[in-house]
CSV table of C-alpha atoms and ligand atoms in Angstrom, one decimal:
chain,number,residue,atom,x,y,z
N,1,UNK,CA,-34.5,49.2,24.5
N,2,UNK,CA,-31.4,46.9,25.2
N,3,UNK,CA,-32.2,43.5,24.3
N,4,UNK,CA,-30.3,40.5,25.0
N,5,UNK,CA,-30.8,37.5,22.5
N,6,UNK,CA,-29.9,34.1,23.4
N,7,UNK,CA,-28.8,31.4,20.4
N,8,UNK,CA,-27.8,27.8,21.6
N,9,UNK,CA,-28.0,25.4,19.2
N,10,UNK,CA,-28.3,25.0,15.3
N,11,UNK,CA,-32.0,25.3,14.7
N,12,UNK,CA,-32.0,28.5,16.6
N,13,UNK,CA,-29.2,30.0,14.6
N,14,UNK,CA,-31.2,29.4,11.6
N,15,UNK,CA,-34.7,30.6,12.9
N,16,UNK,CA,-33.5,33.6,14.2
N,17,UNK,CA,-31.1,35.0,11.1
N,18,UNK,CA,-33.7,37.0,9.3
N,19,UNK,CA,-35.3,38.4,12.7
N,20,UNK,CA,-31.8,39.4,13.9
N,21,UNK,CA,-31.2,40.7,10.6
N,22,UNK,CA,-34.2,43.4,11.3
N,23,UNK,CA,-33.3,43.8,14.7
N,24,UNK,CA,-29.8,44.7,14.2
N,25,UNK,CA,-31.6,47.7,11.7
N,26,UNK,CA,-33.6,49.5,14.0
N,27,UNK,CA,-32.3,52.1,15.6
N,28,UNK,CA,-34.3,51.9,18.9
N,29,UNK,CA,-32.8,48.4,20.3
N,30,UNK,CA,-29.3,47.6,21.5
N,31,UNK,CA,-28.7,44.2,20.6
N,32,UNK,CA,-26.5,41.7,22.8
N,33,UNK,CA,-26.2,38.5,21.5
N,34,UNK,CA,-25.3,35.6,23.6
N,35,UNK,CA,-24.2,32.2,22.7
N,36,UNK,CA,-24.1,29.7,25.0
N,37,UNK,CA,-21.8,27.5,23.0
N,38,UNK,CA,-24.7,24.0,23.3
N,39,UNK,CA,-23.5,23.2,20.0
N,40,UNK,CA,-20.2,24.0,19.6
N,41,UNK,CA,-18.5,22.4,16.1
N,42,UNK,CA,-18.5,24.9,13.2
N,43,UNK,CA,-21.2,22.4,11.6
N,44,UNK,CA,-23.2,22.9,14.1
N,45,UNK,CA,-23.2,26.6,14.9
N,46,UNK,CA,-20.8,28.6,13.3
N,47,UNK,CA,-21.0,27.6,9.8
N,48,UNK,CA,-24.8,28.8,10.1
N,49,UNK,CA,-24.2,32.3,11.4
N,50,UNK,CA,-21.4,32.9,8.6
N,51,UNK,CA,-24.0,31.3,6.2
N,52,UNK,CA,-26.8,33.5,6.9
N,53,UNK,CA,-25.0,36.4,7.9
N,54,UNK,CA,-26.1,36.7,11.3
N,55,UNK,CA,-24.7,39.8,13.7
N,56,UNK,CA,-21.4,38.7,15.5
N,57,UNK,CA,-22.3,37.4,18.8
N,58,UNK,CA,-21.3,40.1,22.1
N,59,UNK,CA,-21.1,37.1,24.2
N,60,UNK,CA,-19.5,33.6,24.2
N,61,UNK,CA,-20.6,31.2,27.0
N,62,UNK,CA,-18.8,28.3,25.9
N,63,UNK,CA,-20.4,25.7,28.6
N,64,UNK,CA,-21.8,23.2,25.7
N,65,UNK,CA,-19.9,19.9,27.0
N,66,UNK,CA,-21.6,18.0,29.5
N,67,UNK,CA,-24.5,15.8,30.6
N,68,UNK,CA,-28.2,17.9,30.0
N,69,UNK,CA,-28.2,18.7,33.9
N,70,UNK,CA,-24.7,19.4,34.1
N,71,UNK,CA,-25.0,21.6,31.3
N,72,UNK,CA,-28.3,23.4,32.0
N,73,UNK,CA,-26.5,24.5,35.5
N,74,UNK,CA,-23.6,26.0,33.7
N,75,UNK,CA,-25.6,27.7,31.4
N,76,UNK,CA,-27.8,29.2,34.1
N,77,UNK,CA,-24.8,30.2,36.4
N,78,UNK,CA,-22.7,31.7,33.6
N,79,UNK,CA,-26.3,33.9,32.0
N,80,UNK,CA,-27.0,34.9,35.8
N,81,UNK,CA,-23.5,36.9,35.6
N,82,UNK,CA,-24.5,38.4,32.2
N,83,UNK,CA,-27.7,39.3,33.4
N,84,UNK,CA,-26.6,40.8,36.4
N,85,UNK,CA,-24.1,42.4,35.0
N,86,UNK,CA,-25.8,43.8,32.1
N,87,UNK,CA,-29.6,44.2,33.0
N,88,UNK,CA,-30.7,43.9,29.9
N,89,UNK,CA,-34.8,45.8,29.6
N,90,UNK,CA,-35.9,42.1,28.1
N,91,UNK,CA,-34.1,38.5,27.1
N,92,UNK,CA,-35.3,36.2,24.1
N,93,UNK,CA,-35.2,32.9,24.2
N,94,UNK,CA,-36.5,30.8,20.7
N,95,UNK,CA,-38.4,27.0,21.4
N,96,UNK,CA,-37.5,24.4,23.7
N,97,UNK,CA,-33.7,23.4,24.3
N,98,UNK,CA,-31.8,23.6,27.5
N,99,UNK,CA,-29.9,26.7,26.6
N,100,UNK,CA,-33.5,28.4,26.2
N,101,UNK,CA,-34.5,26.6,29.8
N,102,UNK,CA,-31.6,28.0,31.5
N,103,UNK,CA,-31.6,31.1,30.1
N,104,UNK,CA,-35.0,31.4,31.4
N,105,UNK,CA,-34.6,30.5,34.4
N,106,UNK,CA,-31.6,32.6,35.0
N,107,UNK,CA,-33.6,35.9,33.2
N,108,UNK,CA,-36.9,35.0,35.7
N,109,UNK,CA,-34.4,35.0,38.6
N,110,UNK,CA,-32.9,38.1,37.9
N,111,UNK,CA,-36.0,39.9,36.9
N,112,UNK,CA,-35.4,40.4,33.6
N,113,UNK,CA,-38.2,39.7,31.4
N,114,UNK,CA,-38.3,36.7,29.5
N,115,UNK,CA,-39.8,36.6,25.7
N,116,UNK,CA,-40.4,33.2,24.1
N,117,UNK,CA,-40.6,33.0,20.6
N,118,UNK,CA,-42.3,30.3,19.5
N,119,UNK,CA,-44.3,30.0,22.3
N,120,UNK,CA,-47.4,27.7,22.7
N,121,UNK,CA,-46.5,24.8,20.7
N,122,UNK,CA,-47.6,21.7,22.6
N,123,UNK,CA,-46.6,17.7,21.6
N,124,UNK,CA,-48.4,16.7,25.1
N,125,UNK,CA,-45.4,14.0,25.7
N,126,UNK,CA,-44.2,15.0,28.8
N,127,UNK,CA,-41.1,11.9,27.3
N,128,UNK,CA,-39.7,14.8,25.3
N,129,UNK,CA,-36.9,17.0,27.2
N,130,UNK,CA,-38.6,19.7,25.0
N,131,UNK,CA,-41.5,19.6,25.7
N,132,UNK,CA,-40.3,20.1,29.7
N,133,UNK,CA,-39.1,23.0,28.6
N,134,UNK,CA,-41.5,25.1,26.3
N,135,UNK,CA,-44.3,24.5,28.8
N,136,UNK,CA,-41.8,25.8,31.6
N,137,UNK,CA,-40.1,29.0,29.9
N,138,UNK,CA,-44.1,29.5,28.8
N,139,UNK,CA,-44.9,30.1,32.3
N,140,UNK,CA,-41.8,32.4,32.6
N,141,UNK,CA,-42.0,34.6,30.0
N,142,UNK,CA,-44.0,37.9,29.9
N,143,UNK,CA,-44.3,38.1,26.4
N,144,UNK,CA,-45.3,34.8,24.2
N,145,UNK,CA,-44.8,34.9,20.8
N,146,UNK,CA,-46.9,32.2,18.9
N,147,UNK,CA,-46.6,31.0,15.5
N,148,UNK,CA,-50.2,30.1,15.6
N,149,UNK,CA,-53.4,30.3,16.9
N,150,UNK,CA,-53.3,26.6,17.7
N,151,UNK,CA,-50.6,27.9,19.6
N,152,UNK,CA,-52.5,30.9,21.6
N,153,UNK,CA,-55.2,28.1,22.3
N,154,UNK,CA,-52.9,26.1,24.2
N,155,UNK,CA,-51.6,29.3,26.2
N,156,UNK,CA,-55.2,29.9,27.0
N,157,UNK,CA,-55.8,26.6,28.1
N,158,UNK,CA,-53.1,26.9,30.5
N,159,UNK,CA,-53.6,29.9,32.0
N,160,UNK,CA,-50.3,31.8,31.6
N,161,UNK,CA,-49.5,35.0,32.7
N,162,UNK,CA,-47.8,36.8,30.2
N,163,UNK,CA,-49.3,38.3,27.2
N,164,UNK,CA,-49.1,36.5,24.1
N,165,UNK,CA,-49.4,37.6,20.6
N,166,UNK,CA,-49.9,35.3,17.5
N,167,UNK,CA,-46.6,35.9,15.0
N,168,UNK,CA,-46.4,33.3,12.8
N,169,UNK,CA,-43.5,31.2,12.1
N,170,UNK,CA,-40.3,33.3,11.7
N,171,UNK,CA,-38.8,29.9,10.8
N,172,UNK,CA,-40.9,30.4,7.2
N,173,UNK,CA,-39.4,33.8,6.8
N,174,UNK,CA,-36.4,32.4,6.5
N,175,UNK,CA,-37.2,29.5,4.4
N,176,UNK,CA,-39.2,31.3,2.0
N,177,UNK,CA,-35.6,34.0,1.5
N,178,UNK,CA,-33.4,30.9,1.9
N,179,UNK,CA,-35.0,27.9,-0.4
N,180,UNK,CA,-34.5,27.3,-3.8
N,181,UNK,CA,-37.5,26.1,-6.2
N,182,UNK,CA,-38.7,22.3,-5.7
N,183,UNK,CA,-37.3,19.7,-8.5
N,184,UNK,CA,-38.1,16.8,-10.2
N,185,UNK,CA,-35.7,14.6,-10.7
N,186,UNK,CA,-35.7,11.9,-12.7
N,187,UNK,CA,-34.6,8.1,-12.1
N,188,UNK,CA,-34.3,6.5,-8.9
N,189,UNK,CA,-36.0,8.5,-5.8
N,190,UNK,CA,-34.0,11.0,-3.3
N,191,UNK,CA,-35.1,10.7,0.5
N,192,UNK,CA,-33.7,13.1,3.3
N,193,UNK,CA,-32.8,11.2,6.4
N,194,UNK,CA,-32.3,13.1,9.5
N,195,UNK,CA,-32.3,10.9,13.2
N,196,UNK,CA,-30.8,12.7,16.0
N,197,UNK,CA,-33.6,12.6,19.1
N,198,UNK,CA,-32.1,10.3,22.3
N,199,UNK,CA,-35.0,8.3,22.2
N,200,UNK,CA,-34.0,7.2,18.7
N,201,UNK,CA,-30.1,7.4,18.6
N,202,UNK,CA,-29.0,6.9,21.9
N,203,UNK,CA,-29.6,2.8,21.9
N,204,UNK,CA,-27.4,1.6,19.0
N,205,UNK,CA,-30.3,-1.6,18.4
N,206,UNK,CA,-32.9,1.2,18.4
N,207,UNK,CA,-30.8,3.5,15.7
N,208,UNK,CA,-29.9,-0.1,14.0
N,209,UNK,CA,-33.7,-1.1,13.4
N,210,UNK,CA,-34.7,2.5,12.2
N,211,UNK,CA,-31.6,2.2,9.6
N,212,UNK,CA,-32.8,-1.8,8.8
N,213,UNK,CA,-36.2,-0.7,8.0
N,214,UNK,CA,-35.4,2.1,5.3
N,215,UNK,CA,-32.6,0.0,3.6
N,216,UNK,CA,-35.7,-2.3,3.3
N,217,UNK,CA,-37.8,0.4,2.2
N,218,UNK,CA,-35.1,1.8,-0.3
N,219,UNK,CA,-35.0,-2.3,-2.0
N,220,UNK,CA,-38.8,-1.9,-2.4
N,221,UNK,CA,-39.6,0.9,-3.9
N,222,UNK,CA,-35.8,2.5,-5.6
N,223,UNK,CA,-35.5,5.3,-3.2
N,224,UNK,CA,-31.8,6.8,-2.4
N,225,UNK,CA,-31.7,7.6,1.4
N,226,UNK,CA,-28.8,10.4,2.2
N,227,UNK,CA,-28.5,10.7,5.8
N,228,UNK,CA,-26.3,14.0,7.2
N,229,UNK,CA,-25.3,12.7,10.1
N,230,UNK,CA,-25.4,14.7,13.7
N,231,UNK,CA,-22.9,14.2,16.1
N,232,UNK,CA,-25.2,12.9,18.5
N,233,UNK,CA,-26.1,10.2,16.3
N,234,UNK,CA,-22.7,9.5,15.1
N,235,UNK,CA,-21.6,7.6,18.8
N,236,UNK,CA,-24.4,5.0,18.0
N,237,UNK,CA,-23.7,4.4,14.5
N,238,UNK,CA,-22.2,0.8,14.2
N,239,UNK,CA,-20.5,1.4,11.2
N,240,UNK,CA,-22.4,-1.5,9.1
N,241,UNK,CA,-22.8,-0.3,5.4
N,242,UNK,CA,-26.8,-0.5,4.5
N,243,UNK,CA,-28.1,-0.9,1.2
N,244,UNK,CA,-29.9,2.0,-0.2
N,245,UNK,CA,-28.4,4.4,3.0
N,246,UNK,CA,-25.5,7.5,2.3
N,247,UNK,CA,-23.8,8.9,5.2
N,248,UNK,CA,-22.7,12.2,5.1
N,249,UNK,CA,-21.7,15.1,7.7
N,250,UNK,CA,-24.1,17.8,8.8
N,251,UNK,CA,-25.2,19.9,5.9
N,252,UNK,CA,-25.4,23.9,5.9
N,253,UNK,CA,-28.8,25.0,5.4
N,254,UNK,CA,-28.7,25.9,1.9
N,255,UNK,CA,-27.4,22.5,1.1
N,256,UNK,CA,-30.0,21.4,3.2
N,257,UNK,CA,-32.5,23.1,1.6
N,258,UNK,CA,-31.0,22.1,-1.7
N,259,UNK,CA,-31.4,18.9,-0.8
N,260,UNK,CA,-35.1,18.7,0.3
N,261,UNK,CA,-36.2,20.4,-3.0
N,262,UNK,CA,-35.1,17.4,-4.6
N,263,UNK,CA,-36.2,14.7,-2.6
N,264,UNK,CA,-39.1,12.8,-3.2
N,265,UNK,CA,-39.6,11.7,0.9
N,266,UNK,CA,-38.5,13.3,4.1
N,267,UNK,CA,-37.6,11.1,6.8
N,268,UNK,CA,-36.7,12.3,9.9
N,269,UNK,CA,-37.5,13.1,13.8
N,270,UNK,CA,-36.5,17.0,13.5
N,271,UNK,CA,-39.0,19.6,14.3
N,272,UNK,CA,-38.0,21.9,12.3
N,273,UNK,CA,-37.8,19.7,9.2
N,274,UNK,CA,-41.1,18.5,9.8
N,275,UNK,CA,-42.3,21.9,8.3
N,276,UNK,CA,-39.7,22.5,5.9
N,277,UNK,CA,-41.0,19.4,3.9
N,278,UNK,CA,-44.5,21.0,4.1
N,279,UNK,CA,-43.3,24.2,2.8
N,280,UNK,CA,-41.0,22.5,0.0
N,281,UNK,CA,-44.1,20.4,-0.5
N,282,UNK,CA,-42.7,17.1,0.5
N,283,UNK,CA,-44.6,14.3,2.2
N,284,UNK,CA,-42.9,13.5,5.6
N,285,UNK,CA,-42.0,10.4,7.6
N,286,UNK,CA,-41.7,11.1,11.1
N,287,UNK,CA,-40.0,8.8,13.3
N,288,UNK,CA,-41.4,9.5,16.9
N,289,UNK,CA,-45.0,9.0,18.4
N,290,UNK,CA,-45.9,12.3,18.9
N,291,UNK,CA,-45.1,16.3,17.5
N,292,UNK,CA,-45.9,19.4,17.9
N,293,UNK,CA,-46.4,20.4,14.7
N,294,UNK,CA,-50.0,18.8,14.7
N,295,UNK,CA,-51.4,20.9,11.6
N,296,UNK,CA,-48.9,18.9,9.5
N,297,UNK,CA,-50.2,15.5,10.7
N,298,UNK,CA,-54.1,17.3,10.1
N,299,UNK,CA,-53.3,18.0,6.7
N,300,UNK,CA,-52.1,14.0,6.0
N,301,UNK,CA,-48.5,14.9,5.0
N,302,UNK,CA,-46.7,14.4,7.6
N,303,UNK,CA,-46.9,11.0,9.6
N,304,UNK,CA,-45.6,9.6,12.5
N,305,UNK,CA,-44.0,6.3,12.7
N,306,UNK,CA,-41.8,5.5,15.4
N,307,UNK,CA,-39.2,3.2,15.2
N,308,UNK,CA,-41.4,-0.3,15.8
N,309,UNK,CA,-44.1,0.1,13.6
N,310,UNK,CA,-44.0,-0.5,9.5
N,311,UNK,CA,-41.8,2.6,9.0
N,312,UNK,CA,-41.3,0.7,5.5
N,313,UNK,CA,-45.3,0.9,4.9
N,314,UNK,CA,-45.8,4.9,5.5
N,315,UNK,CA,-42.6,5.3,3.1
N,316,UNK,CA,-44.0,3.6,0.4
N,317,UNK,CA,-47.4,5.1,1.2
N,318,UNK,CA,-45.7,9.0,1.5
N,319,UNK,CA,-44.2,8.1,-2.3
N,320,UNK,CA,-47.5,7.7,-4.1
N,321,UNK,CA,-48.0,10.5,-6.0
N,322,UNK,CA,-51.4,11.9,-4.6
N,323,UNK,CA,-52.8,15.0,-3.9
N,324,UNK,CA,-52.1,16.5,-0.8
N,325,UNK,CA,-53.0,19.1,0.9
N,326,UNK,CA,-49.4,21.3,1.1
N,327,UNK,CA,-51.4,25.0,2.6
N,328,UNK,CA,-49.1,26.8,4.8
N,329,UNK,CA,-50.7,26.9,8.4
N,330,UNK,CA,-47.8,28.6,9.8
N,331,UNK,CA,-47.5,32.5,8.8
N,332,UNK,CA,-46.9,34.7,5.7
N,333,UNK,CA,-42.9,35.2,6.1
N,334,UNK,CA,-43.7,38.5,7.6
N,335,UNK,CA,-43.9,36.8,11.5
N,336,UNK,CA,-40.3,39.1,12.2
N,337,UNK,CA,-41.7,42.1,11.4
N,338,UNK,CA,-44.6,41.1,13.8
N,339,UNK,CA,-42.2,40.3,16.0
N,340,UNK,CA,-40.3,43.4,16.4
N,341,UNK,CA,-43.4,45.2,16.9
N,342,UNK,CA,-44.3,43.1,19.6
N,343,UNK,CA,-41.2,43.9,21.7
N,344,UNK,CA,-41.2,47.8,20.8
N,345,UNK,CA,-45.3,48.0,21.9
N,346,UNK,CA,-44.6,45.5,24.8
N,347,UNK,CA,-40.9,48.2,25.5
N,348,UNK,CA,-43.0,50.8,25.2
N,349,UNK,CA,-46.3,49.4,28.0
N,350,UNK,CA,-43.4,48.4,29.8
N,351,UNK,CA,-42.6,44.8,30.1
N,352,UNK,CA,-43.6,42.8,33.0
N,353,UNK,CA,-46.3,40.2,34.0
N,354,UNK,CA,-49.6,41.8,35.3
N,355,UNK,CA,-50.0,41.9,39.1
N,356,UNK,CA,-51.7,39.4,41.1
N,357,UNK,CA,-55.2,40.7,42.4
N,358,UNK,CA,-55.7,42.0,46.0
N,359,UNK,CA,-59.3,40.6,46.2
N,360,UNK,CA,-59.9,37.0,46.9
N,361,UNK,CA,-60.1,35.6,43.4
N,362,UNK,CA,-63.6,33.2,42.7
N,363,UNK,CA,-61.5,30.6,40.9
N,364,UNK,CA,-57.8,29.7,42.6
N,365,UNK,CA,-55.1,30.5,40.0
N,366,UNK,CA,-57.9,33.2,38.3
O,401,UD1,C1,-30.6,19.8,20.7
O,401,UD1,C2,-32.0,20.2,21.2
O,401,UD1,C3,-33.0,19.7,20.1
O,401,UD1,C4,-32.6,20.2,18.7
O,401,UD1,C5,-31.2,19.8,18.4
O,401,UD1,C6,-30.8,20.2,17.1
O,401,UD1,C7,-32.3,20.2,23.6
O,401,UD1,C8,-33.0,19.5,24.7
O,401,UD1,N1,-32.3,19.5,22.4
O,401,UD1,O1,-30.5,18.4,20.7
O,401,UD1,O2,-34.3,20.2,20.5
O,401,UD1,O3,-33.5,19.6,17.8
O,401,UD1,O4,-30.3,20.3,19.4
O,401,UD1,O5,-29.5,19.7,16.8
O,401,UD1,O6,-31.8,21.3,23.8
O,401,UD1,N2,-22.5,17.5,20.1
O,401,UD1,C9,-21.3,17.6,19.4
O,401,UD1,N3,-21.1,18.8,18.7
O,401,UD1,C10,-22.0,19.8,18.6
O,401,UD1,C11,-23.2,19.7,19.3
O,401,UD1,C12,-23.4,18.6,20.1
O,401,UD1,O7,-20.5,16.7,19.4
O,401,UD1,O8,-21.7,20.8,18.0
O,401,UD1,C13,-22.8,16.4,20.9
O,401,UD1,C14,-22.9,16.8,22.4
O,401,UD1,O9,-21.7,16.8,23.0
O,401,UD1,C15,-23.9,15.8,22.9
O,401,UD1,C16,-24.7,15.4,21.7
O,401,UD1,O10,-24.0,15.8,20.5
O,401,UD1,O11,-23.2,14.6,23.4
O,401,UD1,C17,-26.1,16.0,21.8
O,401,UD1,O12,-26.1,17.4,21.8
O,401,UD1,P1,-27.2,18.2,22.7
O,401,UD1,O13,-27.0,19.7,22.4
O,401,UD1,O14,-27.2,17.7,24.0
O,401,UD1,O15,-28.6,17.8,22.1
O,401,UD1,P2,-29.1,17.6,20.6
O,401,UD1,O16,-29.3,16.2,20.4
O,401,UD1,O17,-28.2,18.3,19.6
């Protein structure tokens, strides 16, 4: 099988190390590995292939600068040549972000089939530039690769095409090889900041209120906030010194990691994070008004508190020391093996979507 694999941005070069490890193993699948060069510093991207060891890329798009149309174009144009020129048996494509949009679109269009890993997962805020684009490269993709069955439910509801298996989160396997043991530390409080969603960073007032709240939060109740900052969030910054708030540059992911076993609070408006503070068993601020990690919100340890409610209230509230309930709804840390299997049975059937029916159908769309 020759399998092209698509990495755009940060979180997908973490999420994808361990399966690329196992990919890269089995003798069956000829791997090429695209990058489309959405994040482009070495914090941002290459620091976290050298970190976890992941395969040297076969292909560099380098079309990262840009507006998100501008850039979604370019990334689409310059995959439709690799495609073409390639024809790759199947491309993957990992969550939501424009470089797994484009890609998509630019697989669909050249028949190539499209797997989605991390298919299914729904924040119903049509708002969220990702959330545009998991429900669209779910409707593209002929295999679906859920982390959950909450996930497969939402396929279901929606009628797609493809075939969709549950996986599990391949993020956990990683996490689980990658984190170290949770601490306690003593004195003061450690909290994780992370802000980098438009709707957050883009408006310097918006960012500026966020930041106001949680040096507020850290006079009430002692807490330490240290904030990695991503570059998105850097142009807004307006270089005021807050009481109670450390800057610092974007962290590798064991620092990362590192970090969160220490902390007492997560604060952020990540995806990503909002399940690594499950899984390091920390309670989690979330600054938006909706996610699609909804089991986290059902299990009360992860909240969600956009920017003008009483952020200062749920951080206070997330510090009480309580028992929670910290069960992992999101895999074993075996989701890659699950995964590989998934694209050598679905190889093997031959992967396409099934065709339509030549009888009138009793239900349009059925
Ligand atoms: C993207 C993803 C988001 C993911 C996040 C992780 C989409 C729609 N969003 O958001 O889901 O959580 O990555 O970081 O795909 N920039 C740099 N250096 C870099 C990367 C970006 O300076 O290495 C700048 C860009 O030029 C841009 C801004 O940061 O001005 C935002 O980058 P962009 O990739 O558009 O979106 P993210 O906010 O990172």
């Amino acid at each position: 099988m020759r399998l092209a694999y698509v990495i755009g941005t940060r979180p997908e070069a973490i999420r994808s190390a361990r399966l690329l490890h196992l990919v890269e193993a089995e003798s069956s699948i000829e791997l090429a590995l695209i990058t489309t060069g959405q994040h482009y510093d070495w914090n941002m991207m290459q620091g976290f292939l050298e970190e976890l060891d992941v395969p040297q890329a076969t292909h560099h798009l380098e079309v990262g600068h840009g507006k998100p149309g501008e850039q979604m174009g370019d990334i689409t144009t310059a995959m439709s040549r690799v495609l073409e020129q390639d024809r790759p048996d199947a491309v993957c494509v990992f969550g939501d972000t424009n470089s797994s949009l484009a890609t998509a679109i630019a697989a669909a269009r050249a028949e190539v089939p499209v797997v989605h890993i991390e298919a299914g997962c729904r924040s119903f805020d049509m708002r969220m530039p990702e959330e545009i684009n998991r429900r669209l490269i779910d409707h593209m993709s002929a295999l679906l690769l859920a982390v959950s069955d909450v996930s497969k439910q939402n396929l279901e509801r929606e009628n797609v095409l493809g075939r969709t298996v549950v996986v599990g989160d391949p993020q956990f396997d990683v996490f689980s090889r990658e984190a170290p043991q949770r601490m306690e530390v003593s004195g003061d409080p450690v909290g994780l900041l992370t802000l980098h969603r438009p709707q957050n960073v883009d408006d310097a007032a918006t960012l500026d209120l966020i930041l106001q709240k949680l040096s507020n939060a850290a006079e009430k109740t002692g807490v330490r906030w240290i904030f990695p900052v991503h570059p998105r969030t850097r142009k807004s910054l307006s270089g005021k010194k807050l009481r109670g708030v450390d800057l610092a540059d974007p962290l590798l992911y064991r620092d990362l990691l590192a970090l969160l076993s220490r902390s007492s609070v997560c604060v952020t408006d990540s995806g990503g994070l909002q399940k690594e503070a499950l899984w390091m068993q920390v309670p989690c601020v979330t600054i938006r008004d909706s996610t699609e990690w909804l089991e986290t919100l059902w299990q009360g340890v992860n909240v969600l508190a956009p920017p003008w409610t009483n952020i200062e209230a749920e951080v206070q509230s997330a510090l009480d020391s309580r028992e929670r309930d910290f069960s992992n709804p999101y895999g074993d840390g075996t989701s890659c093996e699950r995964i590989l299997e998934a694209l050598l049975t679905s190889a093997a059937d031959g992967m396409s979507f099934p065709l339509p029916p030549l009888h009138a159908p009793d239900v349009a769309g059925v």
